[in-house]
Amino acid sequence: MGKGKARGIWRFLRGSLLPLALVAMWWLSANRGFGTGILPGPDDLATTINRLVSSGELTGHVRISLWRIAYGFGIAAGTAVPLGIMVASLPGFGQLLLPALEFLRQIPPVAWIPVFILTLGIGEATKLAVIVYAAFFPIFMNTILGVDQIDSHYWEVAQLLQFSRWESLRELILPAATPSLITGLRLGMSNSWRALVAAEMLAAFSGLGYMIMSARSLVRMDEVFVGIAVIGLLGSLFDWGWRAIEKRLLYWRGT
Amino acid sequence: MKNASSIGGVREISQHGPKADIEVQNVSKRFGSDADGLLALSNINLCVPTGAFATIIGQSGCGKTTLLRMIAGLEPPTYGVVKVGGQVVQGTSWERGMVFQEPRLFPWFTVARNVRLGMPDRGHNQEAVTGLLRLVGLEDFGTAFPRELSGGMAQRVALARALAGSPRVLLLDEPLGALDAVTRMRMQQELLKIWQDRQLTIVAVTHDLDEAILLSTQIVVLSERPGRIKKVIPVDLPYPRNRLTGEFNVFRQELMGMLL
């Protein structure tokens, strides 16, 4: 156990090397008059963060972005998982839906923004539509994959044990597809996070993406960088959260 | 209750329980389309009376497993019918339990939950679950996950799960095939005891001639593909049987003569 902990610390240190080196280079270049006034240094960011947090601006934007993600991702997961299971278990249903979905899947969600603005307006609906669109396909495709990959051996056991449809779902399909489901949810969330920022840059008056765009128009590069840093941090945090959930739910697989 | 050594009278036992005769009538099985499909079994006629322990032996690929799967209801015959207790088999049923070559436990559930799922009421009676685990010697492993079990332990859980449905017929597809010699001998004894205590009708596929002679009341010898019944050999030795006796050897010789 002590050994595992030591290895964890080493891994953490090794992982921090490159970011630290980059920050150091950044600091050096910013303070050696390299593009002074346009490119802020890391020390400038600290004061900017301080200012943005105490004024409540940053936390407000973060809160609204997170709210959008929670809402949109929830809708996407709530439709993509059941739909994926249905497509995977009812061949006719899949033949009906898959060609259309395959076409839609290829289009980046941002490309739909003009259409969404025209039809849904500039309000929250447009941003939610982009998030749902971005999160849906990874979740949907991975759900199908997870169900398709269930070993036929288990289906025979389900037959022998007279599983009802509901029992097949609860005792076999969902647990067996969980690894793939979590992969899909994780990808879906990082997809929708990136799409959200793009949507906020194009069609919003709040959120981290909007914060970056308005800072850009005021040539506040320090605020642009703060926005970028926060987006990256939160994205990593989501991913870390999914890994933790995965570890917890898949303890039956061992390490 | 009779103990293991007093079982000479399988037929006596069979009088009490409900009828579970297995009748396989004119059964053929073809995989794929009729024109160029693979004929796995050809015109099988077989009767396994209630309370019997039948083993099916034959070379690999001769359709042993297919025959067992048709009795289980996992596969329909192409021609002919399979009946159990006079009823035509259509699909699986609680009256027929099966243990496969692999344990096929759900790896995401504990041992106890796997056994519970084998019960028609999904194990509302916790004592019954414990009882089954005790029966297979794993009462301390209820909270373990399948990956934590050895091959023999996992196969015993699979047996407990099959017995949890209180079947009258137990179908075994080489369930001891992957086990080491000692574990295998122990499980053969356990199997005999369970067969006798529970008055089961058992059909087991095996490739081990000694195992067939040791366990069964009748040995069904299948020919090479397409599988046909070469011979049904009744084994009338009293239990428990001893591999080292002359009578045992007589059966061994006969089987080897047929298979080699």
Coordinates of C-alpha atoms in Angstrom, one line a residue:
Chain A
M1 CA 0.0 0.0 0.0
G2 CA 2.8 2.4 0.9
K3 CA 4.5 1.4 -2.3
G4 CA 1.4 2.3 -4.3
K5 CA 1.1 5.6 -2.6
A6 CA 4.8 6.5 -3.4
R7 CA 4.2 5.5 -7.0
G8 CA 1.2 7.8 -7.1
I9 CA 3.3 10.7 -5.8
W10 CA 5.9 10.1 -8.4
R11 CA 3.3 10.0 -11.1
F12 CA 1.9 13.2 -9.9
L13 CA 5.3 14.9 -9.9
R14 CA 6.2 13.6 -13.3
G15 CA 2.8 14.8 -14.6
S16 CA 3.4 18.3 -13.2
L17 CA 6.8 18.7 -14.8
L18 CA 5.6 19.8 -18.3
P19 CA 3.0 22.3 -17.0
L20 CA 5.5 23.8 -14.6
A21 CA 8.1 24.1 -17.4
L22 CA 5.6 25.8 -19.7
V23 CA 4.5 28.3 -17.0
A24 CA 8.1 29.1 -16.3
M25 CA 8.8 29.7 -20.0
W26 CA 5.6 31.8 -20.2
W27 CA 6.7 33.8 -17.2
L28 CA 10.2 34.4 -18.7
S29 CA 8.9 35.4 -22.1
A30 CA 6.2 37.7 -20.7
N31 CA 8.7 39.5 -18.4
R32 CA 11.5 39.8 -21.0
G33 CA 9.4 42.3 -22.9
F34 CA 8.2 39.7 -25.3
G35 CA 5.0 41.1 -26.7
T36 CA 4.5 43.2 -23.6
G37 CA 1.2 44.7 -23.0
I38 CA -0.6 42.1 -25.2
L39 CA 0.6 38.8 -23.7
P40 CA 0.1 38.8 -19.9
G41 CA 2.4 36.8 -17.6
P42 CA 1.3 34.2 -15.1
D43 CA 1.8 36.7 -12.3
D44 CA -0.6 39.1 -14.0
L45 CA -3.2 36.3 -14.2
A46 CA -3.1 35.9 -10.4
T47 CA -4.2 39.4 -9.9
T48 CA -6.8 39.2 -12.6
I49 CA -8.3 36.0 -11.1
N50 CA -8.4 37.7 -7.8
R51 CA -10.2 40.7 -9.2
L52 CA -12.6 38.6 -11.3
V53 CA -13.5 36.4 -8.3
S54 CA -14.0 39.1 -5.8
S55 CA -16.2 41.1 -8.2
G56 CA -18.2 37.9 -8.7
E57 CA -17.8 38.1 -12.4
L58 CA -15.9 34.9 -12.9
T59 CA -18.0 32.8 -10.5
G60 CA -21.1 34.1 -12.2
H61 CA -19.9 33.0 -15.6
V62 CA -18.7 29.6 -14.3
R63 CA -22.0 29.0 -12.6
I64 CA -24.0 29.7 -15.7
S65 CA -21.8 27.5 -17.9
L66 CA -22.0 24.7 -15.4
W67 CA -25.7 25.0 -15.2
R68 CA -26.0 24.8 -19.0
I69 CA -23.8 21.7 -19.0
A70 CA -25.7 20.0 -16.3
Y71 CA -29.0 20.6 -18.0
G72 CA -27.9 19.8 -21.6
F73 CA -25.8 16.8 -20.6
G74 CA -28.7 15.5 -18.5
I75 CA -31.1 15.7 -21.5
A76 CA -28.5 14.1 -23.8
A77 CA -27.8 11.2 -21.4
G78 CA -31.5 10.7 -20.6
T79 CA -32.3 10.2 -24.3
A80 CA -29.1 8.7 -25.7
V81 CA -28.8 5.8 -23.3
P82 CA -32.4 4.5 -23.6
L83 CA -32.4 5.1 -27.4
G84 CA -29.0 3.3 -27.7
I85 CA -30.3 0.3 -25.8
M86 CA -33.4 0.2 -27.9
V87 CA -31.5 0.4 -31.2
A88 CA -29.1 -2.3 -30.0
S89 CA -31.8 -4.7 -28.9
L90 CA -34.4 -4.1 -31.6
P91 CA -32.9 -4.5 -35.1
G92 CA -35.8 -3.0 -36.9
F93 CA -35.6 0.1 -34.8
G94 CA -31.9 0.5 -35.5
Q95 CA -32.5 0.1 -39.3
L96 CA -35.0 2.9 -39.1
L97 CA -32.9 5.4 -37.1
L98 CA -29.2 4.7 -37.9
P99 CA -28.8 6.1 -41.4
A100 CA -30.2 9.5 -40.4
L101 CA -28.2 9.5 -37.1
E102 CA -25.1 8.5 -39.0
F103 CA -25.5 11.6 -41.2
L104 CA -26.2 13.9 -38.2
R105 CA -23.3 12.5 -36.3
Q106 CA -20.8 13.8 -38.8
I107 CA -21.8 17.5 -38.4
P108 CA -20.1 19.4 -35.7
P109 CA -22.6 21.0 -33.3
V110 CA -21.2 24.5 -33.9
A111 CA -22.2 24.3 -37.5
W112 CA -25.8 24.2 -36.4
I113 CA -25.6 27.4 -34.4
P114 CA -27.0 29.7 -37.2
V115 CA -29.9 27.3 -37.7
F116 CA -30.5 27.1 -33.9
I117 CA -30.4 30.9 -33.6
L118 CA -33.0 31.2 -36.4
T119 CA -35.3 28.6 -35.0
L120 CA -34.7 28.8 -31.3
G121 CA -33.7 32.4 -30.8
I122 CA -30.7 33.7 -29.0
G123 CA -31.9 32.5 -25.6
E124 CA -30.9 29.5 -23.5
A125 CA -32.5 27.0 -25.9
T126 CA -29.8 27.5 -28.5
K127 CA -27.0 26.8 -26.1
L128 CA -28.8 23.8 -24.7
A129 CA -29.4 22.4 -28.2
V130 CA -25.7 22.7 -29.0
I131 CA -24.8 20.8 -25.8
V132 CA -27.3 18.1 -26.3
Y133 CA -26.2 17.7 -29.9
A134 CA -22.6 17.4 -28.8
A135 CA -23.1 15.0 -26.0
F136 CA -25.7 12.8 -27.6
F137 CA -23.6 10.9 -30.2
P138 CA -20.7 9.7 -28.1
I139 CA -23.2 8.4 -25.5
F140 CA -25.5 6.9 -28.0
M141 CA -22.8 5.1 -30.0
N142 CA -21.0 3.8 -26.9
T143 CA -24.3 2.5 -25.5
I144 CA -25.0 0.6 -28.7
L145 CA -21.4 -0.7 -28.7
G146 CA -21.7 -1.8 -25.0
V147 CA -24.9 -3.7 -25.6
D148 CA -23.7 -5.3 -28.8
Q149 CA -20.6 -6.6 -27.1
I150 CA -22.5 -8.6 -24.4
D151 CA -21.3 -12.2 -24.7
S152 CA -24.1 -14.4 -26.0
H153 CA -23.1 -16.8 -23.2
Y154 CA -24.8 -14.5 -20.8
W155 CA -27.9 -14.3 -22.9
E156 CA -28.3 -18.0 -22.7
V157 CA -28.0 -17.8 -18.9
A158 CA -30.7 -15.2 -18.9
Q159 CA -32.9 -17.5 -21.0
L160 CA -32.3 -20.4 -18.6
L161 CA -33.1 -18.2 -15.6
Q162 CA -36.3 -16.9 -17.2
F163 CA -35.4 -13.3 -17.1
S164 CA -38.1 -10.8 -17.8
R165 CA -37.3 -7.9 -20.1
W166 CA -36.9 -5.7 -17.1
E167 CA -34.6 -8.2 -15.4
S168 CA -32.5 -8.5 -18.5
L169 CA -32.1 -4.8 -18.5
R170 CA -31.2 -4.5 -14.8
E171 CA -29.3 -7.7 -14.2
L172 CA -27.5 -8.1 -17.6
I173 CA -27.6 -5.2 -20.1
L174 CA -26.9 -2.3 -17.8
P175 CA -24.1 -3.9 -15.7
A176 CA -22.5 -5.5 -18.8
A177 CA -22.6 -2.3 -20.7
T178 CA -21.4 -0.1 -17.9
P179 CA -17.8 0.1 -19.0
S180 CA -18.8 1.3 -22.4
L181 CA -21.6 3.5 -21.0
I182 CA -19.1 5.4 -18.8
T183 CA -16.8 5.9 -21.7
G184 CA -19.6 7.3 -23.7
L185 CA -20.7 9.6 -20.9
R186 CA -17.2 10.8 -20.3
L187 CA -16.7 11.6 -24.0
G188 CA -20.1 13.1 -24.2
M189 CA -19.4 15.5 -21.4
S190 CA -16.0 16.6 -22.7
N191 CA -17.5 17.0 -26.2
S192 CA -20.4 19.1 -24.9
W193 CA -18.1 21.2 -22.7
R194 CA -16.1 22.2 -25.7
A195 CA -19.2 22.8 -27.8
L196 CA -20.7 24.9 -25.1
V197 CA -17.7 27.3 -25.0
A198 CA -18.0 27.7 -28.8
A199 CA -21.7 28.4 -28.5
E200 CA -21.2 30.9 -25.8
M201 CA -18.6 32.7 -27.9
L202 CA -21.1 33.0 -30.8
A203 CA -24.5 33.4 -29.2
A204 CA -24.5 34.3 -25.6
F205 CA -24.3 37.1 -23.1
S206 CA -23.0 35.1 -20.2
G207 CA -20.8 32.0 -19.5
L208 CA -17.1 31.4 -19.9
G209 CA -17.2 31.6 -23.7
Y210 CA -18.9 34.9 -23.6
M211 CA -16.4 36.1 -21.0
I212 CA -13.5 35.3 -23.4
M213 CA -15.2 37.0 -26.3
S214 CA -16.1 40.2 -24.4
A215 CA -12.6 40.4 -23.0
R216 CA -11.1 40.0 -26.4
S217 CA -13.2 42.9 -27.8
L218 CA -11.8 45.0 -24.9
V219 CA -8.3 43.7 -25.6
R220 CA -8.2 42.3 -22.0
M221 CA -5.8 39.4 -22.8
D222 CA -5.4 38.6 -19.2
E223 CA -9.1 37.9 -18.9
V224 CA -9.0 35.8 -22.0
F225 CA -6.3 33.7 -20.5
V226 CA -8.1 33.3 -17.2
G227 CA -11.1 32.1 -19.2
I228 CA -9.0 29.6 -21.1
A229 CA -7.4 28.3 -17.9
V230 CA -10.7 27.9 -16.1
I231 CA -12.2 26.0 -19.1
G232 CA -9.3 23.6 -19.2
L233 CA -9.4 23.1 -15.4
L234 CA -13.1 22.4 -15.2
G235 CA -12.8 20.0 -18.2
S236 CA -10.1 18.1 -16.5
L237 CA -12.1 18.0 -13.3
F238 CA -15.1 16.4 -15.1
D239 CA -12.8 13.8 -16.6
W240 CA -11.3 13.1 -13.2
G241 CA -14.8 12.8 -11.8
W242 CA -15.8 10.2 -14.4
R243 CA -12.7 8.2 -13.7
A244 CA -13.6 8.1 -10.1
I245 CA -17.2 7.0 -10.9
E246 CA -15.8 4.4 -13.2
K247 CA -13.5 3.0 -10.6
R248 CA -16.4 2.8 -8.1
L249 CA -18.9 1.2 -10.4
L250 CA -16.5 -1.3 -12.0
Y251 CA -14.9 -2.6 -8.8
W252 CA -16.1 -6.1 -9.8
R253 CA -13.5 -6.1 -12.6
G254 CA -10.6 -5.7 -10.2
T255 CA -7.6 -3.6 -11.1
Chain B
M1 CA -32.5 -40.1 4.2
K2 CA -30.4 -42.5 2.2
N3 CA -26.6 -41.9 2.3
A4 CA -24.4 -42.1 -0.7
S5 CA -23.3 -45.6 -0.2
S6 CA -26.7 -47.2 0.0
I7 CA -27.8 -46.1 -3.5
G8 CA -28.1 -49.1 -5.5
G9 CA -31.7 -48.4 -6.2
V10 CA -32.0 -45.5 -8.5
R11 CA -35.2 -46.9 -9.8
E12 CA -36.7 -47.0 -6.4
I13 CA -36.1 -43.3 -5.9
S14 CA -37.5 -42.5 -9.3
Q15 CA -40.9 -43.9 -8.3
H16 CA -41.5 -41.0 -5.9
G17 CA -40.8 -37.8 -7.7
P18 CA -42.8 -36.4 -10.6
K19 CA -42.0 -37.9 -14.0
A20 CA -39.1 -36.4 -15.8
D21 CA -38.4 -38.9 -18.6
I22 CA -36.4 -37.4 -21.4
E23 CA -37.5 -38.6 -24.8
V24 CA -35.6 -37.6 -27.9
Q25 CA -37.5 -38.7 -31.0
N26 CA -36.2 -38.8 -34.5
V27 CA -34.1 -35.7 -33.9
S28 CA -31.8 -34.2 -36.5
K29 CA -30.1 -30.9 -36.3
R30 CA -28.7 -28.9 -39.2
F31 CA -26.9 -25.6 -38.9
G32 CA -27.2 -23.1 -41.7
S33 CA -29.4 -23.3 -44.7
D34 CA -30.8 -26.7 -45.8
A35 CA -28.8 -27.0 -49.0
D36 CA -25.2 -26.6 -47.7
G37 CA -25.8 -26.5 -43.9
L38 CA -23.8 -28.6 -41.5
L39 CA -25.6 -31.7 -40.3
A40 CA -24.6 -32.0 -36.7
L41 CA -27.0 -34.7 -35.5
S42 CA -28.8 -37.3 -37.5
N43 CA -31.9 -39.2 -36.4
I44 CA -31.3 -39.4 -32.7
N45 CA -33.7 -41.6 -30.7
L46 CA -33.0 -41.7 -27.0
C47 CA -34.9 -42.3 -23.8
V48 CA -33.5 -41.3 -20.4
P49 CA -35.9 -42.5 -17.7
T50 CA -36.7 -40.4 -14.6
G51 CA -33.9 -40.6 -12.0
A52 CA -31.3 -41.9 -14.4
F53 CA -27.8 -40.4 -14.8
A54 CA -27.0 -40.5 -18.5
T55 CA -23.7 -39.5 -19.9
I56 CA -23.1 -38.7 -23.6
I57 CA -19.6 -39.5 -25.0
G58 CA -18.2 -39.2 -28.4
Q59 CA -15.4 -37.4 -30.3
S60 CA -15.3 -33.7 -30.3
G61 CA -17.6 -32.1 -32.8
C62 CA -20.0 -35.0 -32.9
G63 CA -22.9 -33.0 -31.6
K64 CA -22.9 -33.9 -27.9
T65 CA -23.3 -30.3 -26.8
T66 CA -25.9 -29.7 -29.4
L67 CA -28.0 -32.6 -28.2
L68 CA -27.8 -31.3 -24.6
R69 CA -28.7 -27.7 -25.7
M70 CA -31.8 -29.1 -27.5
I71 CA -32.9 -30.8 -24.3
A72 CA -32.3 -27.6 -22.4
G73 CA -34.5 -25.7 -25.0
L74 CA -31.7 -23.4 -26.0
E75 CA -31.9 -24.7 -29.6
P76 CA -34.8 -26.2 -31.5
P77 CA -34.3 -29.5 -33.4
T78 CA -34.4 -29.2 -37.2
Y79 CA -36.5 -32.4 -37.3
G80 CA -38.1 -34.4 -34.6
V81 CA -39.1 -33.6 -31.1
V82 CA -37.6 -33.6 -27.6
K83 CA -40.0 -34.3 -24.7
V84 CA -39.5 -34.0 -21.0
G85 CA -42.1 -35.6 -18.7
G86 CA -44.3 -36.1 -21.7
Q87 CA -44.2 -32.4 -22.7
V88 CA -42.6 -31.2 -25.9
V89 CA -39.7 -28.9 -25.1
Q90 CA -40.1 -25.4 -26.5
G91 CA -37.7 -23.0 -25.0
T92 CA -36.1 -23.2 -21.6
S93 CA -37.9 -24.0 -18.3
W94 CA -37.3 -24.1 -14.6
E95 CA -37.7 -27.8 -14.7
R96 CA -34.4 -28.1 -16.6
G97 CA -31.2 -26.6 -15.1
M98 CA -28.0 -26.4 -17.0
V99 CA -24.3 -26.0 -16.2
F100 CA -22.0 -25.1 -19.1
Q101 CA -18.4 -25.8 -19.8
E102 CA -17.7 -22.3 -18.5
P103 CA -19.2 -21.1 -15.2
R104 CA -20.9 -18.2 -16.9
L105 CA -21.5 -16.3 -13.6
F106 CA -22.3 -12.7 -13.9
P107 CA -19.0 -11.1 -13.0
W108 CA -20.7 -7.9 -11.8
F109 CA -22.6 -9.6 -9.0
T110 CA -21.5 -11.4 -5.9
V111 CA -21.6 -15.1 -5.6
A112 CA -24.7 -15.0 -3.4
R113 CA -26.5 -12.7 -5.9
N114 CA -25.6 -15.0 -8.7
V115 CA -27.2 -17.9 -6.9
R116 CA -30.2 -15.8 -5.9
L117 CA -30.9 -15.1 -9.6
G118 CA -31.1 -18.8 -10.2
M119 CA -34.3 -18.9 -8.1
P120 CA -37.7 -18.3 -9.5
D121 CA -38.5 -15.8 -6.8
R122 CA -34.9 -14.3 -7.1
G123 CA -34.0 -15.4 -3.6
H124 CA -36.4 -13.8 -1.2
N125 CA -35.5 -16.7 1.1
Q126 CA -32.0 -15.9 2.2
E127 CA -31.7 -19.2 4.0
A128 CA -32.2 -21.1 0.8
V129 CA -29.3 -19.2 -0.8
T130 CA -27.1 -20.0 2.2
G131 CA -28.2 -23.6 2.1
L132 CA -27.2 -23.9 -1.6
L133 CA -23.8 -22.3 -1.0
R134 CA -23.3 -24.7 1.9
L135 CA -24.3 -27.6 -0.4
V136 CA -21.4 -26.7 -2.7
G137 CA -19.1 -25.9 0.2
L138 CA -18.9 -22.2 -0.4
E139 CA -21.0 -20.7 2.4
D140 CA -18.1 -18.3 3.3
F141 CA -17.9 -16.9 -0.2
G142 CA -21.3 -15.3 -0.6
T143 CA -19.9 -11.8 -0.7
A144 CA -17.0 -12.7 -3.0
F145 CA -17.0 -11.7 -6.7
P146 CA -16.6 -14.3 -9.4
R147 CA -13.1 -13.1 -10.3
E148 CA -12.0 -14.0 -6.8
L149 CA -12.9 -17.6 -7.3
S150 CA -10.8 -20.5 -8.6
G151 CA -12.2 -22.4 -11.6
G152 CA -13.5 -25.2 -9.5
M153 CA -15.2 -22.8 -7.0
A154 CA -16.8 -20.8 -9.9
Q155 CA -18.1 -24.1 -11.4
R156 CA -19.6 -25.1 -8.0
V157 CA -21.4 -21.7 -7.8
A158 CA -22.7 -22.4 -11.3
L159 CA -24.0 -25.7 -10.1
A160 CA -25.6 -24.1 -7.1
R161 CA -27.3 -21.5 -9.4
A162 CA -28.6 -24.3 -11.6
L163 CA -29.9 -26.2 -8.6
A164 CA -31.5 -23.0 -7.2
G165 CA -34.4 -23.3 -9.7
S166 CA -35.2 -26.7 -8.2
P167 CA -35.0 -28.5 -11.6
R168 CA -36.0 -32.1 -12.1
V169 CA -33.6 -32.4 -14.9
L170 CA -30.0 -31.3 -14.7
L171 CA -28.0 -30.9 -17.9
L172 CA -24.2 -30.8 -17.6
D173 CA -22.0 -29.8 -20.5
E174 CA -18.5 -31.0 -19.5
P175 CA -18.7 -28.9 -16.3
L176 CA -15.7 -30.6 -14.8
G177 CA -13.6 -30.4 -18.0
A178 CA -11.4 -27.5 -17.0
L179 CA -10.6 -28.8 -13.5
D180 CA -7.5 -30.4 -12.1
A181 CA -7.7 -34.1 -11.4
V182 CA -8.2 -33.9 -7.6
T183 CA -10.9 -31.2 -7.7
R184 CA -12.5 -33.2 -10.4
M185 CA -12.7 -36.4 -8.4
R186 CA -14.1 -34.4 -5.4
M187 CA -16.8 -32.8 -7.6
Q188 CA -17.7 -36.2 -9.1
Q189 CA -18.5 -37.4 -5.6
E190 CA -20.5 -34.2 -4.8
L191 CA -22.4 -34.6 -8.0
L192 CA -23.4 -38.2 -7.2
K193 CA -24.6 -37.1 -3.8
I194 CA -26.6 -34.2 -5.2
W195 CA -28.1 -36.5 -7.8
Q196 CA -29.2 -39.0 -5.2
D197 CA -30.4 -36.6 -2.6
R198 CA -32.4 -34.5 -5.0
Q199 CA -33.7 -37.3 -7.1
L200 CA -32.6 -35.6 -10.2
T201 CA -32.5 -36.9 -13.8
I202 CA -29.1 -36.0 -15.1
V203 CA -27.7 -35.8 -18.7
A204 CA -24.0 -35.0 -18.8
V205 CA -21.7 -34.6 -21.7
T206 CA -18.1 -35.8 -21.0
H207 CA -15.1 -36.8 -22.9
D208 CA -13.7 -38.7 -19.9
L209 CA -14.5 -42.4 -20.2
D210 CA -13.8 -43.1 -16.5
E211 CA -16.0 -40.3 -15.5
A212 CA -18.8 -41.7 -17.6
I213 CA -18.5 -45.2 -16.0
L214 CA -18.1 -43.8 -12.5
L215 CA -21.2 -41.7 -12.6
S216 CA -23.8 -42.9 -15.0
T217 CA -26.6 -45.4 -15.1
Q218 CA -26.4 -45.3 -18.9
I219 CA -23.7 -44.2 -21.4
V220 CA -24.8 -42.9 -24.8
V221 CA -22.1 -43.3 -27.4
L222 CA -22.3 -41.0 -30.3
S223 CA -20.6 -41.6 -33.7
E224 CA -18.5 -39.0 -35.5
R225 CA -20.3 -36.1 -37.3
P226 CA -23.1 -36.2 -38.1
G227 CA -23.7 -37.6 -34.7
R228 CA -25.8 -40.8 -34.6
I229 CA -26.3 -43.1 -31.6
K230 CA -23.8 -45.8 -31.8
K231 CA -24.9 -47.6 -28.7
V232 CA -26.5 -47.0 -25.3
I233 CA -24.6 -49.0 -22.6
P234 CA -26.4 -49.5 -19.3
V235 CA -24.0 -49.5 -16.4
D236 CA -25.3 -51.7 -13.7
L237 CA -22.5 -51.4 -11.2
P238 CA -23.5 -50.5 -7.6
Y239 CA -22.5 -47.1 -6.2
P240 CA -20.0 -46.0 -5.0
R241 CA -18.0 -47.4 -7.9
N242 CA -14.3 -48.2 -7.8
R243 CA -12.2 -47.5 -10.9
L244 CA -9.8 -50.3 -9.9
T245 CA -12.1 -53.2 -10.2
G246 CA -12.3 -55.7 -13.0
E247 CA -15.9 -54.9 -13.8
F248 CA -15.0 -51.3 -14.2
N249 CA -12.3 -52.3 -16.6
V250 CA -14.8 -54.3 -18.7
F251 CA -16.8 -51.2 -19.4
R252 CA -13.6 -49.2 -20.0
Q253 CA -12.5 -51.8 -22.6
E254 CA -15.9 -51.8 -24.3
L255 CA -15.9 -48.0 -24.6
M256 CA -12.4 -47.7 -25.8
G257 CA -13.1 -50.3 -28.4
M258 CA -16.0 -48.2 -29.7
L259 CA -14.3 -44.9 -29.7
L260 CA -10.8 -45.8 -31.0

